[in-house]
Amino acid sequence: MKCGNSCRLFGAYQALSGIEDNIVLLHSVTGCHFGTMNFHVAGDMSDMRQTSTIINDKDVIFNGENSLRKALAYILELYNPGCITVITGCVSQMIGDDVEGVVSEFKHKVRCIHIQGAGFQSDFEEGYEEALLTFAKVFCKRTKRADEPTINILGMLYDDYKKEADINALKNLLKGKVRINCVTAGCRFQDFEKLSGSQINIVFGRGKKLALYMEEKYGQPFIEVDYPYGLEGIKRFLSVLGNFFNLSFHQEIKRMEGDTLKAVKKVYSYLQAFYGLPVCLCGSKGRREGMQSFLRDELGMEIVSTATASADLCMEDFIESVLATDTALVFGSSFEADISDRLNVPLIQYDYPVFHRVCISDSPYIGAKGTIHLVEDILNAVMNGPKNKGALYDEKDMYLR
């Protein structure tokens, strides 16, 4: 069966690599190292804070503890990390390396933690949740709660396609009213340490285990919110913050609506073709539900097939369900390129992993500016697509094969 989710190690890596002064050491085979680096290719290649012990046959026979010990020593010699996170893979856990023992040898020199990442234990989502939770239990401190409205954002990934642009869009939108203390996908170690100092945690689909722990340990509430795509999505997000902090975002919403209307009215005649357009959608829970609401409620598209990426998802079954429809667009990650290719229709990549595109400009998918960029990307994908079908034209197929 082809599952719709990758292994635990990748989830743990995505959860903790965003801590900027943390170095991730994969105590695993070369495939784990290559795979995580490959997913990062479309991201910031100047920010590669990972290395690996590259377990070999000798390590499997005699154990890999000495290789781990050497790797930790090299990291301390070459860098000055704020923290080292050792993530173990399938092989190191199967051969029974005493990773905790080796890590404890270095704790007097540097903050060091061991995270279990073996794929046979669980999937990506569980790996992400457990890594964040384990890291917080070791390093989070009780901090005086901020007097001003302050939030943490949980659920973004280190290799999120639009991470930096989306974070900047949120900061600009909330400027002067709500401060973002920590986004776990892009923060410093000291920001993570002081998670409890914020007044609330906002959970974008992932990070709920950490949020529950922070609520129980420090009395810090949390609210789950779909990823805020589109104007209605960002308005729901602002409504959550407004109700919690007793703030009004009326002016911000009015300005967003004005900016968006000014931009999209130029292509209004094109947007009419979106009404009733059959599309399929796959993605992680918070991302998929946020995007689904935007496509259906704001662009008027018809969602003919949808799936949440998880260990329970059989991709073959989902692909078959999509092929049975008249889908004109595919929304998902780079993994959904297979569906796009088989249907010969455009793919809109909005969820992790994205390695067919790069984002080096300030082009978020959040807020008014994000809505404009998203609509623009969808339109350009359709106009450049090899085939247009469904509600775009009356004809089933405008082109001869």
XYZ file of C-alpha atoms in Angstrom:
401
model
C 0.000 0.000 0.000
C 1.200 3.479 -0.859
C 0.593 5.571 2.271
C -0.111 9.286 2.351
C 2.420 10.090 5.039
C 6.168 9.693 5.558
C 8.021 8.279 8.557
C 8.489 9.429 12.132
C 12.057 10.660 11.555
C 10.938 13.211 8.969
C 8.299 14.550 11.353
C 10.799 14.927 14.196
C 13.249 16.629 11.841
C 10.606 19.116 10.660
C 9.509 19.866 14.217
C 12.923 20.825 15.588
C 15.074 21.971 12.666
C 13.366 25.362 12.755
C 15.114 26.210 16.038
C 17.842 28.345 14.531
C 20.699 27.616 16.959
C 19.934 23.907 17.087
C 21.929 21.355 15.078
C 20.182 18.111 14.168
C 22.338 14.978 14.189
C 20.673 12.010 12.522
C 22.029 8.801 14.044
C 20.921 6.757 11.092
C 21.805 5.530 7.607
C 22.633 7.706 4.618
C 19.100 7.467 3.194
C 17.609 9.395 6.127
C 20.230 12.114 5.759
C 19.804 12.347 1.990
C 16.023 12.293 2.205
C 15.691 15.136 4.714
C 18.265 17.229 2.826
C 16.479 16.565 -0.480
C 13.205 17.887 0.923
C 15.065 21.041 1.975
C 16.495 21.715 -1.503
C 13.689 24.118 -2.426
C 14.112 25.974 0.874
C 16.928 28.075 2.298
C 20.053 26.163 1.265
C 22.229 28.557 3.278
C 20.544 27.240 6.440
C 21.506 23.570 6.600
C 22.025 22.725 10.279
C 22.079 18.980 10.024
C 24.589 16.163 9.867
C 24.571 12.393 10.247
C 26.612 9.546 11.657
C 25.929 7.554 8.433
C 25.681 4.165 10.137
C 27.574 1.485 8.195
C 27.877 -2.310 8.287
C 30.555 -2.206 10.998
C 28.298 -0.105 13.205
C 25.451 -2.556 12.717
C 27.661 -5.452 13.825
C 29.567 -3.817 16.702
C 27.075 -0.969 17.516
C 27.223 2.640 16.403
C 27.838 4.322 19.743
C 31.417 5.306 18.921
C 30.309 6.833 15.615
C 27.731 8.869 17.529
C 30.314 9.934 20.088
C 32.702 11.096 17.321
C 29.938 12.981 15.535
C 28.965 14.894 18.673
C 32.614 15.776 19.312
C 33.013 17.032 15.726
C 29.934 19.245 16.049
C 31.343 20.859 19.180
C 34.720 21.297 17.503
C 33.386 22.844 14.286
C 30.403 24.844 15.564
C 29.114 26.590 18.635
C 25.548 25.234 18.789
C 22.959 26.369 21.261
C 21.662 22.827 21.271
C 22.200 19.452 19.588
C 19.231 17.211 18.818
C 20.107 13.577 18.136
C 17.353 11.870 16.147
C 17.687 8.100 15.887
C 16.442 6.132 12.902
C 15.308 2.539 12.389
C 18.758 0.919 12.272
C 20.235 2.544 15.392
C 17.129 1.666 17.403
C 16.991 -1.916 16.089
C 20.625 -2.624 17.029
C 19.993 -1.168 20.486
C 22.573 1.630 20.674
C 22.709 3.273 24.099
C 22.034 6.719 22.657
C 20.899 8.193 25.968
C 24.166 7.116 27.549
C 26.317 8.710 24.836
C 24.252 11.896 24.843
C 24.591 12.207 28.632
C 28.391 12.321 28.212
C 28.042 15.674 26.430
C 25.344 17.350 28.503
C 27.903 19.193 30.625
C 29.267 20.812 27.436
C 26.126 21.609 25.463
C 22.366 21.258 25.619
C 21.778 17.857 24.082
C 18.653 15.761 23.664
C 17.724 12.426 22.100
C 14.543 12.079 20.031
C 13.379 8.664 18.812
C 12.606 8.789 15.101
C 12.406 5.171 13.954
C 9.859 4.802 11.175
C 8.668 1.436 12.499
C 7.416 3.194 15.650
C 4.991 5.619 14.016
C 4.451 8.075 11.164
C 5.340 11.670 10.317
C 2.540 13.261 12.349
C 3.347 11.329 15.510
C 7.049 12.031 15.042
C 6.354 15.760 14.805
C 4.078 15.800 17.853
C 6.357 13.699 20.047
C 9.505 15.624 19.112
C 7.995 18.998 20.020
C 6.579 17.599 23.249
C 9.842 15.913 24.300
C 11.861 19.040 23.532
C 9.452 21.199 25.564
C 9.478 18.872 28.559
C 13.257 19.133 28.755
C 13.882 22.764 27.863
C 10.757 24.888 28.443
C 10.851 27.047 31.552
C 8.142 28.696 33.623
C 8.228 32.290 32.442
C 6.313 35.339 33.601
C 3.273 35.795 31.393
C 3.567 38.802 29.067
C 1.417 41.838 29.864
C 0.790 42.625 26.185
C -1.182 40.318 23.863
C 1.359 37.658 22.886
C 0.977 34.369 21.020
C 2.965 31.326 19.943
C 2.229 29.629 16.624
C 2.539 25.859 16.452
C 2.143 23.629 13.420
C 4.319 25.167 10.722
C 7.181 23.066 9.369
C 10.845 23.931 8.876
C 10.507 23.271 5.143
C 7.090 24.854 4.654
C 7.073 26.271 1.134
C 5.845 29.730 2.168
C 6.998 29.684 5.797
C 9.017 32.891 5.967
C 6.648 34.874 3.756
C 3.616 33.679 5.740
C 5.239 34.459 9.102
C 6.118 37.963 7.913
C 2.574 38.445 6.621
C 1.153 37.491 10.027
C 3.567 39.783 11.871
C 2.695 42.714 9.600
C -1.015 42.049 10.002
C -0.820 41.889 13.814
C 1.748 44.675 14.207
C 0.916 47.027 17.056
C -1.793 44.767 18.501
C -0.537 41.215 19.014
C 3.082 40.116 19.275
C 4.215 36.745 17.973
C 6.700 35.434 20.535
C 7.583 32.129 18.913
C 6.857 30.262 15.704
C 8.418 26.878 16.388
C 9.362 26.456 12.715
C 11.556 29.559 12.847
C 12.722 30.674 16.274
C 15.759 30.867 18.517
C 16.336 28.407 21.349
C 15.672 31.107 23.953
C 12.299 31.867 22.334
C 11.327 28.200 22.632
C 12.479 28.152 26.258
C 10.034 30.990 26.984
C 6.984 29.496 25.290
C 5.067 29.676 28.563
C 5.462 33.468 28.628
C 2.902 33.937 25.851
C -0.762 34.256 26.697
C -2.027 31.674 24.224
C -0.861 29.039 21.740
C -2.365 29.022 18.253
C -2.314 25.535 16.718
C -2.298 25.324 12.914
C -3.254 21.653 12.656
C -0.072 20.272 14.230
C 1.439 20.767 17.680
C -1.648 19.879 19.711
C 0.251 17.547 22.076
C 2.602 20.385 22.975
C -0.339 22.756 23.411
C -2.104 20.303 25.741
C 1.086 19.893 27.775
C 1.571 23.654 28.072
C -2.032 24.032 29.180
C -1.691 21.359 31.867
C 1.814 22.369 33.017
C 1.593 26.156 32.848
C -2.117 26.945 32.567
C -1.552 28.324 29.065
C -4.678 28.019 26.881
C -4.639 27.097 23.196
C -6.970 27.365 20.220
C -6.912 25.198 17.101
C -7.285 27.168 13.875
C -7.272 26.067 10.235
C -4.440 27.535 8.205
C -5.824 30.992 7.288
C -6.035 30.896 3.493
C -8.149 33.549 1.799
C -9.909 36.567 3.252
C -12.459 34.526 5.173
C -9.701 32.342 6.587
C -7.683 35.274 7.893
C -10.876 36.915 9.192
C -11.656 33.782 11.211
C -8.093 33.839 12.565
C -8.411 37.503 13.553
C -11.812 36.815 15.101
C -10.243 34.170 17.353
C -7.565 36.618 18.516
C -10.060 39.472 18.801
C -12.367 37.455 21.038
C -9.527 36.189 23.227
C -7.767 39.532 23.689
C -10.890 41.709 23.387
C -9.444 43.521 20.368
C -11.028 44.901 17.226
C -9.483 44.177 13.830
C -12.142 46.082 11.916
C -9.685 48.443 10.234
C -7.283 45.658 9.280
C -10.107 43.628 7.736
C -11.478 46.627 5.867
C -8.019 47.370 4.448
C -7.501 43.735 3.419
C -10.842 43.607 1.645
C -10.069 46.823 -0.197
C -6.602 45.720 -1.266
C -7.851 42.326 -2.436
C -10.799 43.741 -4.366
C -8.574 46.277 -6.104
C -6.264 43.501 -7.300
C -8.686 40.748 -8.283
C -11.193 42.956 -10.110
C -8.630 43.102 -12.937
C -9.205 39.416 -13.558
C -12.870 39.138 -12.577
C -13.875 37.687 -15.949
C -11.317 34.903 -15.459
C -12.503 34.215 -11.920
C -16.021 33.515 -13.165
C -14.634 30.343 -14.761
C -13.832 29.072 -11.260
C -17.523 28.819 -10.306
C -18.346 25.130 -10.144
C -14.859 24.103 -11.290
C -14.258 20.498 -10.141
C -11.039 20.154 -8.150
C -9.424 17.576 -5.876
C -7.557 18.331 -2.698
C -5.053 16.487 -0.517
C -3.037 17.775 2.424
C -2.395 17.758 6.166
C -5.517 18.381 8.248
C -5.132 22.081 9.104
C -3.842 23.004 5.645
C -6.414 20.964 3.741
C -9.414 22.272 5.650
C -8.219 25.868 5.351
C -7.629 25.529 1.611
C -10.898 23.671 1.074
C -12.869 26.503 2.685
C -11.097 29.071 0.508
C -11.651 27.200 -2.749
C -15.278 26.352 -2.015
C -16.541 29.432 -0.173
C -14.519 32.219 -1.794
C -13.755 30.971 -5.306
C -16.891 28.860 -5.738
C -15.067 25.688 -6.790
C -16.572 22.230 -6.391
C -14.486 19.846 -4.289
C -15.086 16.490 -5.989
C -12.488 14.501 -4.039
C -10.532 15.252 -0.890
C -8.193 13.421 1.485
C -6.206 14.151 4.623
C -2.573 13.065 4.401
C -2.074 10.548 7.193
C -0.793 7.063 7.861
C -4.342 5.751 7.337
C -4.625 7.174 3.833
C -4.138 4.703 0.999
C -2.933 6.871 -1.880
C -3.885 4.266 -4.490
C -7.514 4.421 -3.352
C -7.468 8.217 -3.341
C -5.909 8.353 -6.806
C -8.575 5.977 -8.133
C -11.315 8.141 -6.631
C -9.833 11.234 -8.297
C -9.448 9.534 -11.678
C -13.164 8.729 -11.593
C -14.019 12.459 -11.492
C -13.700 15.311 -13.965
C -11.113 17.079 -11.805
C -9.648 20.139 -13.525
C -7.100 21.085 -10.842
C -5.124 19.202 -8.211
C -4.225 20.887 -4.910
C -1.597 19.228 -2.736
C 2.138 18.734 -2.303
C 4.803 17.632 -4.743
C 3.704 14.060 -3.980
C 0.411 14.740 -5.786
C 2.305 15.383 -9.033
C 1.540 11.753 -9.882
C -2.193 12.530 -9.962
C -1.611 15.734 -11.907
C 0.495 13.897 -14.502
C -2.009 11.092 -14.971
C -4.890 13.529 -15.436
C -2.773 15.974 -17.434
C -4.090 18.907 -15.365
C -2.263 21.589 -13.310
C -0.981 20.992 -9.781
C -1.170 23.775 -7.199
C 1.438 23.037 -4.534
C 0.473 24.480 -1.172
C 1.417 21.843 1.430
C 4.635 20.115 2.527
C 6.667 18.856 0.799
C 7.179 21.235 -2.119
C 10.342 20.635 -4.100
C 9.195 21.591 -7.598
C 9.092 25.311 -6.825
C 11.067 27.863 -4.801
C 9.920 30.955 -2.946
C 12.563 33.676 -2.745
C 10.231 36.671 -3.032
C 7.885 38.173 -0.469
C 4.881 36.270 -1.789
C 2.894 34.772 1.111
C -0.321 32.761 0.916
C -1.698 34.425 4.083
C -3.576 37.730 4.366
C -4.701 40.062 1.587
C -1.374 39.832 -0.179
C -1.427 36.073 0.240
C -4.911 35.788 -1.230
C -3.798 37.778 -4.266
C -0.688 35.597 -4.759
C -2.706 32.418 -4.366
C -5.332 33.502 -6.901
C -2.564 34.608 -9.256
C -0.766 31.246 -8.974
C -3.994 29.315 -9.584
C -4.881 31.421 -12.624
C -1.414 31.154 -14.138
C -1.354 27.398 -13.579
C -4.682 27.063 -15.378
C -3.698 29.333 -18.254
C -0.416 27.476 -18.750
C -1.888 24.034 -18.219
C -1.612 21.428 -20.975
C -5.343 20.726 -20.863
C -8.418 22.579 -19.622
C -11.496 20.640 -18.641
C -14.525 20.688 -16.380
C -16.101 24.089 -15.782
C -13.379 26.022 -17.610
C -15.004 25.335 -20.974
C -18.161 23.653 -22.205
C -16.150 21.191 -24.250
C -14.790 18.142 -22.494
C -11.381 18.696 -24.013
C -10.218 21.761 -25.961
C -7.178 20.039 -27.438
C -6.616 17.053 -29.658
C -4.233 14.458 -28.332
